[in-house]
Coordinates of C-alpha atoms in Angstrom, one line a residue:
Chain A
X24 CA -77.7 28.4 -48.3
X25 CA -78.2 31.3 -50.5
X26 CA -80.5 34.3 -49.2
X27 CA -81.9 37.1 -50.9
X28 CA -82.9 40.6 -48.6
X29 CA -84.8 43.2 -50.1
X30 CA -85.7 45.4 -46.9
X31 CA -88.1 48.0 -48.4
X32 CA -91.4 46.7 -48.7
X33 CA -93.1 49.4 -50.2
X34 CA -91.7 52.5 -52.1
X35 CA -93.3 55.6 -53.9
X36 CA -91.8 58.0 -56.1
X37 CA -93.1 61.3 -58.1
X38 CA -93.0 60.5 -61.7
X39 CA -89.9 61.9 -63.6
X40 CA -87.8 61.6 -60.2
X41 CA -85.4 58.7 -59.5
X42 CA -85.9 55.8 -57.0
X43 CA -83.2 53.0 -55.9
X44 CA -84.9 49.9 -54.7
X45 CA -82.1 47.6 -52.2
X46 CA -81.2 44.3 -52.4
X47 CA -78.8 42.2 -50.3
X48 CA -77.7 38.7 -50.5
X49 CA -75.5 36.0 -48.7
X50 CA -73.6 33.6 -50.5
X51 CA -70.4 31.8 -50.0
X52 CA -69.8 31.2 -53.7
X53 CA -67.7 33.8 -56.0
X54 CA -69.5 33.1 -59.3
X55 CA -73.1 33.8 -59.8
X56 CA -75.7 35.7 -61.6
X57 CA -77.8 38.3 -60.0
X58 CA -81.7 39.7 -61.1
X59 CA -84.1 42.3 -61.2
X60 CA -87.4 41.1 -62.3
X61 CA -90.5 43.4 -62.2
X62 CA -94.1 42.3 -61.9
X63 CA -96.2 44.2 -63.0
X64 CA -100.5 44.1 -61.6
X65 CA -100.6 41.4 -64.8
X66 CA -98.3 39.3 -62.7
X67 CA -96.6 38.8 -65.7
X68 CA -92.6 38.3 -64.7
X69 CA -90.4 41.1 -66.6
X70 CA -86.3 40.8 -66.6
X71 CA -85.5 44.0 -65.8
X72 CA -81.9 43.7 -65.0
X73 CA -78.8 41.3 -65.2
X74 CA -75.5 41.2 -64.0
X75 CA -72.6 38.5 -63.4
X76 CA -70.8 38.7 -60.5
X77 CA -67.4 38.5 -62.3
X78 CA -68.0 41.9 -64.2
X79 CA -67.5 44.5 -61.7
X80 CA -68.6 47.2 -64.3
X81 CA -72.3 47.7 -63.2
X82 CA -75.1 46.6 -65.8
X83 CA -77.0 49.6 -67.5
X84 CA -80.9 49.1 -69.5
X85 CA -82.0 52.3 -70.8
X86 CA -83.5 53.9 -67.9
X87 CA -82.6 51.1 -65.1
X88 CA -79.1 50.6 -63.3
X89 CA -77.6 48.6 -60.5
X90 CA -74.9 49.6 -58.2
X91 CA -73.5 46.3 -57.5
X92 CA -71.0 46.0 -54.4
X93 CA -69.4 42.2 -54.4
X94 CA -67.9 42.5 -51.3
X95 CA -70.6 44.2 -49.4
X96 CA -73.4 41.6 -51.0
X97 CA -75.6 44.5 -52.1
X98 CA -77.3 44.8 -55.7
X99 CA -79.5 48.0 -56.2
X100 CA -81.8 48.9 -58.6
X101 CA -81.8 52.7 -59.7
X102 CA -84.8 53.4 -61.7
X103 CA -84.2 57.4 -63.3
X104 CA -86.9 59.5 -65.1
X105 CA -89.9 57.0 -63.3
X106 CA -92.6 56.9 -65.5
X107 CA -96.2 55.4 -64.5
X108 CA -95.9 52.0 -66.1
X109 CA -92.6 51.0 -63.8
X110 CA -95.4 50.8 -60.7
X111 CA -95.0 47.0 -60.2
X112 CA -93.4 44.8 -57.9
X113 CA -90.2 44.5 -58.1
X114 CA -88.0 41.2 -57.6
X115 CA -84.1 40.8 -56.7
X116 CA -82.9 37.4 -57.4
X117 CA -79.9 35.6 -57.7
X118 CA -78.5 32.4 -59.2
X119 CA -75.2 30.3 -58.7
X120 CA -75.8 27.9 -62.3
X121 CA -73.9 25.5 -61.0
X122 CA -76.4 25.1 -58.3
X123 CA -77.3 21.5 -58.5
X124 CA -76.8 20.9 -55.2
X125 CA -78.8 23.8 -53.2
X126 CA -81.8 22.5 -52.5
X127 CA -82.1 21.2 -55.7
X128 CA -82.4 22.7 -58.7
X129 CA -80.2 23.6 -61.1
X130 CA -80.8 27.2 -62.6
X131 CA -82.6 27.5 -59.2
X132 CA -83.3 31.1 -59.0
X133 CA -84.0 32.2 -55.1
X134 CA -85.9 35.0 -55.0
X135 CA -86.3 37.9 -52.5
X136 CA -89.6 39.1 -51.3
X137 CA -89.9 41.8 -53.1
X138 CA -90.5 45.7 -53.1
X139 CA -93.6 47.3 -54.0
X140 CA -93.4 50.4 -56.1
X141 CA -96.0 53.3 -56.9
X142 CA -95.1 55.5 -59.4
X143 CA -97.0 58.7 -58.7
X144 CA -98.2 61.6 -61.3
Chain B
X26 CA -95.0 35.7 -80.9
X27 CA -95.0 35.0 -77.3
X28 CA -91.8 33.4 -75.9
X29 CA -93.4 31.0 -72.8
X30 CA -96.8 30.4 -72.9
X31 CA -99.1 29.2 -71.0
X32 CA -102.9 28.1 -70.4
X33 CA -105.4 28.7 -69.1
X34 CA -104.6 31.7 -67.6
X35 CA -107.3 31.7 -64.7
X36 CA -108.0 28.3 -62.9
X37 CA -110.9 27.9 -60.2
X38 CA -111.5 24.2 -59.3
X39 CA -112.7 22.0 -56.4
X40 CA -111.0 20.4 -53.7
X41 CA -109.9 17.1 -54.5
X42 CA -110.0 17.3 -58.6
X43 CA -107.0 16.7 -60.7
X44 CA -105.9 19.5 -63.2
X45 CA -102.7 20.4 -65.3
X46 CA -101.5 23.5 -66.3
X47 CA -99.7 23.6 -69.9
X48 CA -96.6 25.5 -71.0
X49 CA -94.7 25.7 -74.3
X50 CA -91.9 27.7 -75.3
X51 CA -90.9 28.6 -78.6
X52 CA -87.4 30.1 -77.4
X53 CA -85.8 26.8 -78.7
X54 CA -84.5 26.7 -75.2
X55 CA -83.3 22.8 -73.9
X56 CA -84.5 23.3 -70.2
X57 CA -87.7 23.9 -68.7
X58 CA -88.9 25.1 -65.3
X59 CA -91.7 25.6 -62.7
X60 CA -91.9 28.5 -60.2
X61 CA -95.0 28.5 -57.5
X62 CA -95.9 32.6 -56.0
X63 CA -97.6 31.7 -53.5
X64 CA -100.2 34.6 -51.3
X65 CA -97.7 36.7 -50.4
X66 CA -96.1 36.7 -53.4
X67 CA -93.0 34.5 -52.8
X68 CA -91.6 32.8 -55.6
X69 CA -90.1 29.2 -55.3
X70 CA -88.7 27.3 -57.9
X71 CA -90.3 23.4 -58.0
X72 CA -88.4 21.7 -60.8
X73 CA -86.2 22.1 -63.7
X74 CA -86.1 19.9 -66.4
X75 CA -83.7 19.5 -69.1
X76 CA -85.1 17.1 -71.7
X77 CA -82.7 14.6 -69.7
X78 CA -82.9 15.1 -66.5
X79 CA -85.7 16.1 -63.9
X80 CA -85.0 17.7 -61.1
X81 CA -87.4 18.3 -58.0
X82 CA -87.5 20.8 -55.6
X83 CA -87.6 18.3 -52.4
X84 CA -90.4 20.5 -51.0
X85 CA -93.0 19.7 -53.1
X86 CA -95.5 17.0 -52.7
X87 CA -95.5 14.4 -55.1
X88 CA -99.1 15.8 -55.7
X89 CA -97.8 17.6 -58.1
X90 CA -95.9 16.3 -61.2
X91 CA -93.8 17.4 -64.6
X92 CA -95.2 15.7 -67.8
X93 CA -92.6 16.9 -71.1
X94 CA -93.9 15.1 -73.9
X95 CA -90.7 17.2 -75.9
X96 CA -88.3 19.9 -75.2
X97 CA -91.0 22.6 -76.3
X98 CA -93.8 21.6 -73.7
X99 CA -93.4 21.1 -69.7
X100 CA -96.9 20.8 -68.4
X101 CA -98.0 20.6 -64.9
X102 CA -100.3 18.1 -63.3
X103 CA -101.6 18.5 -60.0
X104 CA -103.9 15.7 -58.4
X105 CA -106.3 15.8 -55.4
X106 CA -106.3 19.3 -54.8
X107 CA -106.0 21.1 -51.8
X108 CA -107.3 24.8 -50.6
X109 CA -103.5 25.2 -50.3
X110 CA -102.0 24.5 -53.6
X111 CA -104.0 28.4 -54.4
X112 CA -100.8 30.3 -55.9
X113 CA -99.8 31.4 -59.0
X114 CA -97.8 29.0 -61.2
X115 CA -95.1 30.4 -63.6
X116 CA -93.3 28.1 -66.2
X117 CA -90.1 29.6 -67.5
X118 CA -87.5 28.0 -69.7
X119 CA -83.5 28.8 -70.5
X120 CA -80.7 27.5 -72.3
X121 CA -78.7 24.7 -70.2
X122 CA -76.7 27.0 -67.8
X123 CA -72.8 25.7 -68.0
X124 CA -69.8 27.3 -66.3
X125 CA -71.0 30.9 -66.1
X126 CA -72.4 31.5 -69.8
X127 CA -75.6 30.4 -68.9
X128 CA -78.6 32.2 -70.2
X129 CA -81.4 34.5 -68.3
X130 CA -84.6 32.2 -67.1
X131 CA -87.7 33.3 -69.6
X132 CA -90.9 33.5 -67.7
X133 CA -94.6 32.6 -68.5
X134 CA -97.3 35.2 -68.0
X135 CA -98.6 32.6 -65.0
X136 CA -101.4 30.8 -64.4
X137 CA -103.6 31.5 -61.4
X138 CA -104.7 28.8 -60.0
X139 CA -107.9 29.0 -57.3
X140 CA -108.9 25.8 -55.0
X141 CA -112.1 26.2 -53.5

């Protein structure tokens, strides 16, 4: 079964700096979809991120990035230029869409258990 | 225009009462979907439903169950409830995800549900 690792619990960065949050998974399949979802104190879930696992150019959102590494199962999130409103949770996740048969669902997104960040003036 | 809505927001109720929990989506998206973040935030998908199909995460009591009276609208019902079904529950909807062009899943704002 898939599994999502995201080993920093908490994280703090000065406002203006840059901060990489890490994410690793395990997965036998070669296809799938990986996710950065932030949530903020609203609780209100915020794609952040997407990449497919067959593009090996990493994705890019304004100020977010990932450095995706297929072989080594790792999917960071580099946040540059923090600004107070990226303090939130953040949450890797990742999706085979073919998935019917993982423990259910299809579009079943498993989530890590994410990384708590404080932006700091 | 919101994408995934859903009400009410904020949910205290007994122990033991039935309640449901409402979500549309105007993202003209075909499936439909219920995530659970439980205390310690953990996020768990519970079913998926495609207008066609439902799909159940095995893990979840059949206390709990889907109503889609159309592909807009998957509400939530929950009967006899217990101090433990306390989480926040997120709908979120997609386009059917084929092959690899699948779409991103759309979340809800949540609604926080509170068994006392």
């Amino acid at each position: 079964a898939q599994t999502v690792t995201q080993s920093q619990p908490e994280m703090s960065v000065q406002e203006a700096e840059t901060v990489t949050l890490s994410c690793t998974y395990d997965t036998s399949e070669s296809n799938y979809y990986l996710f950065w979802y932030k949530q903020p104190p609203s609780r209100q879930m915020i794609l952040v991120i997407r990449q497919e696992a067959y593009k090996q150019q990493n994705a890019t959102e304004n100020r977010f990035s990932v450095n995706f590494q297929k072989a080594a199962k790792s999917f960071s999130l580099k946040i540059s230029d923090s600004q107070l409103g990226d303090t939130a949770m953040y949450f890797c996740a990742f999706m085979n869409p073919l998935a019917l048969n993982y423990g259910g669902s299809q579009g079943n997104l498993i989530f890590g258990k994410g990384t708590k960040l404080s932006v700091k003036p | 225009d919101t994408a995934v809505s859903q009400t009410p927001k904020y949910l205290v109720t007994q122990m033991g009462n039935d309640k449901s929990i409402k979500c549309e989506q105007n993202l003209g998206h075909d499936t439909m979907y219920w995530y659970k973040q439980d205390s310690k935030k953990f996020l768990k998908i519970m079913f998926s439903y495609n207008n066609k199909e439902l799909i159940i995460n095995e893990t979840v009591p059949n206390r709990f169950s889907p109503k889609s009276p159309d592909k807009a609208h998957l509400n939530l019902h929950i009967n006899s409830l217990e101090l433990g079904d306390s989480a926040v529950y997120f709908c979120a909807s997609s386009q059917p995800l084929q092959d690899y062009t699948g779409n991103t899943i759309y979340f809800g704002e949540g609604s926080w549900l509170t068994v006392v």
